[in-house]
Each structure stands twice: as C-alpha cells, then as structure tokens.
mmCIF file of C-alpha atoms in Angstrom:
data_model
loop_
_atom_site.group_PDB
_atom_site.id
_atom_site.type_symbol
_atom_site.label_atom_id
_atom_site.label_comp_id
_atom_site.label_asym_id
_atom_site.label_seq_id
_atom_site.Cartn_x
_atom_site.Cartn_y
_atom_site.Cartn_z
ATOM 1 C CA UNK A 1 -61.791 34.236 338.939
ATOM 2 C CA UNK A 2 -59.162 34.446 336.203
ATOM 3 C CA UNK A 3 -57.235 31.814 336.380
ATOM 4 C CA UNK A 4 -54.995 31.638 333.938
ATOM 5 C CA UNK A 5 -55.531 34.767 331.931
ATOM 6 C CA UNK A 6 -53.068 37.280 332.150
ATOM 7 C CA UNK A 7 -54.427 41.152 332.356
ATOM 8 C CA UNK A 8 -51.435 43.892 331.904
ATOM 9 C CA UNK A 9 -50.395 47.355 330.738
ATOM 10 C CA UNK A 10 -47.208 48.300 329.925
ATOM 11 C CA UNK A 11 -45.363 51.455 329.269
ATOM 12 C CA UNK A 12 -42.163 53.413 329.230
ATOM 13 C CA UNK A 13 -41.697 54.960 332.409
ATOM 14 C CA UNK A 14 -41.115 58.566 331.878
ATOM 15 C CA UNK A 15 -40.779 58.789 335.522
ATOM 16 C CA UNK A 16 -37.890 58.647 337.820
ATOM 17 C CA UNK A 17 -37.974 54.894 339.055
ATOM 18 C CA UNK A 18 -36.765 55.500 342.348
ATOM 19 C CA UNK A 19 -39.347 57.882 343.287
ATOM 20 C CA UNK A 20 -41.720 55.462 342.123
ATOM 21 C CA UNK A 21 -40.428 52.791 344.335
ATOM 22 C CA UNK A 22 -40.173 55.067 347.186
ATOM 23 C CA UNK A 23 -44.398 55.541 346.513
ATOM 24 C CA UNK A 24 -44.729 51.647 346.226
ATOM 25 C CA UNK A 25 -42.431 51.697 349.841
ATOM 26 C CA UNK A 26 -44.776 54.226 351.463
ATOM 27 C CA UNK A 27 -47.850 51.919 349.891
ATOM 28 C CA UNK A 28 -46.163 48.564 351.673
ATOM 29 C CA UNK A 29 -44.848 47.043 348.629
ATOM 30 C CA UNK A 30 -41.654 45.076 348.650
ATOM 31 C CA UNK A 31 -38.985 43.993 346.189
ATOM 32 C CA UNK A 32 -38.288 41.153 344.711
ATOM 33 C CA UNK A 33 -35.351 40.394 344.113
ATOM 34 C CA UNK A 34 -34.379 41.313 340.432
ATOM 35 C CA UNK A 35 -33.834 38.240 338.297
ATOM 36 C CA UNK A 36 -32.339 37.956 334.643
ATOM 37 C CA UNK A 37 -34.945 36.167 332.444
ATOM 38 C CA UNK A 38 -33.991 34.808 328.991
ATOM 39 C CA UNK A 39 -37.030 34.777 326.718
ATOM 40 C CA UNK A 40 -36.447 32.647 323.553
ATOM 41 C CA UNK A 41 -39.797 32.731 320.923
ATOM 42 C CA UNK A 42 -40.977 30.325 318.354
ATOM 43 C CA UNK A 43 -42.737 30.047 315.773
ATOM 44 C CA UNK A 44 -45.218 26.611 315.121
ATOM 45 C CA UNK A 45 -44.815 24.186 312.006
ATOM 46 C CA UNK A 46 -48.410 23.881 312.253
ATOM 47 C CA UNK A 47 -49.740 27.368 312.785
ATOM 48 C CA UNK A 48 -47.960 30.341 311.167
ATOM 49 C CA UNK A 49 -48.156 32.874 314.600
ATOM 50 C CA UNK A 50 -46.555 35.646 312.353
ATOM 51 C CA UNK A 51 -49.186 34.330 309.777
ATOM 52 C CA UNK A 52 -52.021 37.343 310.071
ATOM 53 C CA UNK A 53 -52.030 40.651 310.185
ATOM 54 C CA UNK A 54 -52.506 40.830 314.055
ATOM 55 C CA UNK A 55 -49.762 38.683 316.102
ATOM 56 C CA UNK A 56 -51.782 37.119 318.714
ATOM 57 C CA UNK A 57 -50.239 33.611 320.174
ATOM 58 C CA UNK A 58 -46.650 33.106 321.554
ATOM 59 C CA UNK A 59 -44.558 29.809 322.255
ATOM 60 C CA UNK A 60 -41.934 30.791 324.981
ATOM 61 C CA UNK A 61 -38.932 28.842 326.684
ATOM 62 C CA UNK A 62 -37.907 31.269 329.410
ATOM 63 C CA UNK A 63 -34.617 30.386 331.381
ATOM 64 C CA UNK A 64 -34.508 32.603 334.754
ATOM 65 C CA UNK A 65 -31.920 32.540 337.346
ATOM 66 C CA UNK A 66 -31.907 28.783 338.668
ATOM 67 C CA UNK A 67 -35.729 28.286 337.041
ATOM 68 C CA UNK A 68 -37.085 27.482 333.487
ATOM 69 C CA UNK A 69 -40.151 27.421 332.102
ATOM 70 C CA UNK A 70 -42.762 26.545 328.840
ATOM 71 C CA UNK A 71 -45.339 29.560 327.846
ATOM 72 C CA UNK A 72 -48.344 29.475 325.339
ATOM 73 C CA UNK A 73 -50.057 33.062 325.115
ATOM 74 C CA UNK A 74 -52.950 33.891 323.216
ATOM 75 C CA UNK A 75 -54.290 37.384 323.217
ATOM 76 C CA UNK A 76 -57.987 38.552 322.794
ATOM 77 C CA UNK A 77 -59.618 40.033 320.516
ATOM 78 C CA UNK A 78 -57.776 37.719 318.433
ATOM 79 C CA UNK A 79 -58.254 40.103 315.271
ATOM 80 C CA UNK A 80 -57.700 43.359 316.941
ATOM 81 C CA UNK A 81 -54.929 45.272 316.901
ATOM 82 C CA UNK A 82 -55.147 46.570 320.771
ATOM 83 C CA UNK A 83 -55.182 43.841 322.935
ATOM 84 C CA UNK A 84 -57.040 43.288 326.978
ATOM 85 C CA UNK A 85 -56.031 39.873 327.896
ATOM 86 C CA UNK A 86 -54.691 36.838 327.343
ATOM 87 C CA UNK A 87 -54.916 33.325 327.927
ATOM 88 C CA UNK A 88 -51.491 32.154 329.434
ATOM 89 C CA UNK A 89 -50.490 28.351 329.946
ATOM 90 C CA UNK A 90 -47.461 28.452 331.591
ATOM 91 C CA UNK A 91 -45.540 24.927 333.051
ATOM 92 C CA UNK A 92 -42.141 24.727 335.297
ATOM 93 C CA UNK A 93 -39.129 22.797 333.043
ATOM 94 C CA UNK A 94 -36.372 21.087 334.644
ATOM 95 C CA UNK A 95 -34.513 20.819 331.608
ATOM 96 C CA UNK A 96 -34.713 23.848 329.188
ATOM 97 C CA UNK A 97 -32.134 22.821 326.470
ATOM 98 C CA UNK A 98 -33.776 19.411 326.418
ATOM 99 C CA UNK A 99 -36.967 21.584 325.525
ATOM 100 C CA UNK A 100 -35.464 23.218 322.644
ATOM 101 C CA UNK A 101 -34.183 20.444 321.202
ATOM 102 C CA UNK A 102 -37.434 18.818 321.319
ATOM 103 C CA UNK A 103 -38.725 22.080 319.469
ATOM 104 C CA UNK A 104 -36.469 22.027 317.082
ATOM 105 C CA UNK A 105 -36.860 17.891 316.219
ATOM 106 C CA UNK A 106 -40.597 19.021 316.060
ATOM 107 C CA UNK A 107 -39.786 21.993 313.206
ATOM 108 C CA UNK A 108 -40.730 24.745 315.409
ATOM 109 C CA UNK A 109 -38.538 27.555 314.610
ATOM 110 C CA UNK A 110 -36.895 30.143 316.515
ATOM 111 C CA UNK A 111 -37.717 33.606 316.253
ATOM 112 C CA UNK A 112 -36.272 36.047 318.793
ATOM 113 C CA UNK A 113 -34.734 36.150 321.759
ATOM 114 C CA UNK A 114 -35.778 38.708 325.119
ATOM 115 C CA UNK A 115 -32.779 39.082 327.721
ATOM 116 C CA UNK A 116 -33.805 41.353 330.465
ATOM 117 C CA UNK A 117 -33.584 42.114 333.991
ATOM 118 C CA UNK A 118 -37.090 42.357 336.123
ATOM 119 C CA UNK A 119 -36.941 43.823 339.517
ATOM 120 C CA UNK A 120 -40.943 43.058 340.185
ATOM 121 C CA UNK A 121 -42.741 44.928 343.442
ATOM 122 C CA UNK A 122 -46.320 43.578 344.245
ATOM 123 C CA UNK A 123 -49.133 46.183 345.739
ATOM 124 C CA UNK A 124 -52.439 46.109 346.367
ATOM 125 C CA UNK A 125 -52.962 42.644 344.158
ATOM 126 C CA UNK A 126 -51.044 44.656 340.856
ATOM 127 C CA UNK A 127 -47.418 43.323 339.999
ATOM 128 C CA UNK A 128 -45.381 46.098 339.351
ATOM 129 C CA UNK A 129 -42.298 44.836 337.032
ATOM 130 C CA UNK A 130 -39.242 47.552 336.447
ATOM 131 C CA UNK A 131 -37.801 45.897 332.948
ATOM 132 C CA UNK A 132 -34.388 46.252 331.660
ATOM 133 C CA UNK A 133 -34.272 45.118 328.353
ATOM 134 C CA UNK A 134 -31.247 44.699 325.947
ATOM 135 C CA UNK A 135 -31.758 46.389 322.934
ATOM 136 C CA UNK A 136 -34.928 47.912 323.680
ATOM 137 C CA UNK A 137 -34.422 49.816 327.040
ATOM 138 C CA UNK A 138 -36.583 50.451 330.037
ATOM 139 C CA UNK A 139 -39.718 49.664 330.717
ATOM 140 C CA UNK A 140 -42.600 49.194 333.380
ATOM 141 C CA UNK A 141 -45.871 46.655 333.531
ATOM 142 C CA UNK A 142 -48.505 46.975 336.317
ATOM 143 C CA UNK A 143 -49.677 42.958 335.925
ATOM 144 C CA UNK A 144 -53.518 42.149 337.971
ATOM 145 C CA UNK A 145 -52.630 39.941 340.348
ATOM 146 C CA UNK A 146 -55.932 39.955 342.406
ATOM 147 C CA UNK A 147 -59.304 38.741 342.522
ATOM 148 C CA UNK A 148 -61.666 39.822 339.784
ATOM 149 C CA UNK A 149 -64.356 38.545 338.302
ATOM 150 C CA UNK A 150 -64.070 39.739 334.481
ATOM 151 C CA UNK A 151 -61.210 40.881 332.550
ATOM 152 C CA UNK A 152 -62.354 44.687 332.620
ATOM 153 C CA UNK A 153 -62.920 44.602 336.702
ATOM 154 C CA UNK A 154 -58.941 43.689 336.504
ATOM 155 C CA UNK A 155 -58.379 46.416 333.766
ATOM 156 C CA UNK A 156 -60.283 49.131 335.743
ATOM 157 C CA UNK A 157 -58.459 48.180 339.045
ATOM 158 C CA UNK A 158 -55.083 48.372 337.314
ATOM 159 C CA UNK A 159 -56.028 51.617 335.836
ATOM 160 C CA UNK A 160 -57.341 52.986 338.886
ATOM 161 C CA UNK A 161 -53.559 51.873 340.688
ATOM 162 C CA UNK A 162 -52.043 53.612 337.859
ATOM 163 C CA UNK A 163 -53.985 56.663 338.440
ATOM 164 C CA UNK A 164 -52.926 56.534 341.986
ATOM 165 C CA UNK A 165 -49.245 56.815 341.140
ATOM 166 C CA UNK A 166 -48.436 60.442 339.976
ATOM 167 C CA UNK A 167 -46.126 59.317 337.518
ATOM 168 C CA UNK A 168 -45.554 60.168 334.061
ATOM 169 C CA UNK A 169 -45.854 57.280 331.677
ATOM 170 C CA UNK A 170 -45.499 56.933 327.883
ATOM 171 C CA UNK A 171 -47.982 55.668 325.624
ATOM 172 C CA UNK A 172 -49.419 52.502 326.169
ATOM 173 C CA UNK A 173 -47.718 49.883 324.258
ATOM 174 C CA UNK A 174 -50.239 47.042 322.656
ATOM 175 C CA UNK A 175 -47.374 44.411 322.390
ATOM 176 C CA UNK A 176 -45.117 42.307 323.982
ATOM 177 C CA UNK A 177 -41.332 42.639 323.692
ATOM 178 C CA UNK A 178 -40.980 39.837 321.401
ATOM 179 C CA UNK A 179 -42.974 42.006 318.812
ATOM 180 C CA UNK A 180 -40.510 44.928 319.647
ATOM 181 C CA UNK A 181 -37.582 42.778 318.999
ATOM 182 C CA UNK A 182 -38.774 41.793 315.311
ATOM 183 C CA UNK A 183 -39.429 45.994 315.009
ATOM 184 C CA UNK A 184 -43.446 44.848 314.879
ATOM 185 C CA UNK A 185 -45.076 48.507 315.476
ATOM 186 C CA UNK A 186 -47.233 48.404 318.336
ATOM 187 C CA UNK A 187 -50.444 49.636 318.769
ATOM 188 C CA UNK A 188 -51.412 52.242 321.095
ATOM 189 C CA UNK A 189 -54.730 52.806 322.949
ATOM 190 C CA UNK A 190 -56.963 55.843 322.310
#
C-alpha cells in the first residue's frame, strides 16, 4: 500500500473540459463539488527548500472552503529533475492564522501564495482535479487514488486511465504550482 505517498501527473488540458467530463459521466464518475483552496508556501529557517538545484520539499498551510490544513511534501528522486512521487504528511488545522503566526515566530518565511478553484471527479481509483488557477490558468491532474503496491503500479495505472481518455493534453509538467508561481521552469518527461 501507499499510504501516504502521493503519485500524480499533471498537464494543461488541451481538451474541451466538458467533453471530458461527459467521458468521466459515461465512466460513473461524479463531481465534487468545486472548492476554492488557498495555498500559502514556506520556506524553513533550518533547511533552505529553494537551497539546491532541484526543489524537492514543500511546507503548505492550505485554507479551503470551511477546512484548513498543514502539508510537508517531499518528492523522489530527491536530485532529479523529473519527479514520480512523493511523500505527503498532511494534518487537519482548526485554526490556520494561528498556524502562520506560529510559522512566522519560528522564522519560516513565506514564499508564494496558490489561489485556485478545484472541481475534482474520482474514477476508477484516479482523482481527476479540473484546476483554475489565478495567474497561471487551467489545468488538469489525474491523482492514484487506489490500491497499488509500488509507486510505478500507480504510475502505469494512471497512465493507462489517461490513455483511455481521448483527450489532448500538453506536456507533462514536473512541478507543482508553487514552482510555477516563482516562474521555476519545469521539467518535462521524455
């Protein structure tokens, strides 16, 4: 199992979105009910994330709706540009601003924020998330949600859902929109 360890892909979707949803209809998905999620990033006192020449670790307070929450990511391989997985520690917070004011007293310092809109469909264990995001635009993650045993059973299974789709997708982008906000250039897959 793969508990927490977070396997994704994301891209822009060069698609029409509404014909995709009207495949993930005729596949029995359902959606969720799109929610506005407020992503702000830091930075540690003790570890310089933006440090290397490969970002791979993220400290996230993420305010959604009526919900808040603390996020460590670490992606692997650590040193590589291109990315599979990542570790993710995630934990419910009932009081967000208290949180960043605890950050802050503890030097951690702010580095970007991500406002967007997900309207997220699940379908055959993959989490399909339509992202609006200000500044950057539109784009779409297919997110394992199932039961795998290693990280590239849950990479094969989301590309063989992708596959599935006939939909027209964008290059695959090798970051997370934190790293698009700072104008980081992702990597793309070969």
């Amino acid at each position: 199992m793969l508990k927490h360890t977070e396997v994704e892909q994301k891209f822009q979707l060069l698609s029409d979105p509404d014909a995709l949803k009207a495949t993930l209809t005729e596949r029995g998905a359902k959606a969720g009910t799109p929610s506005r999620q407020v992503d702000t990033y830091y930075n540690a006192p003790h570890k310089d994330f933006m440090g290397g020449d490969v970002i791979s670790e993220w400290l996230r307070v993420r305010v959604e709706d009526e919900t808040a929450s603390l996020n460590f990511k670490r992606w692997y391989p650590l040193e590589e540009a291109v990315k599979t997985h990542c570790d993710e520690f995630e934990s419910t917070v009932s009081e967000p601003e208290a949180v960043t004011k605890l950050l802050a007293a503890l030097d951690f310092k702010h580095l970007t924020t991500v406002d967007k809109v997900r309207e997220e469909w699940v379908c055959d264990g993959i989490a399909v998330a339509f992202d609006t995001v200000a500044e950057l635009g539109n784009y779409i993650e297919f997110e394992f949600k199932g039961d795998a045993e290693s990280v590239e059973e849950a990479t094969a299974k989301i590309e063989a859902f992708i596959a599935g789709l006939d939909i027209k997708l964008g290059d695959r982008i090798n970051a997370g929109y934190p790293h698009l906000m700072l104008g980081l250039v992702p990597a793309t897959a070969n």
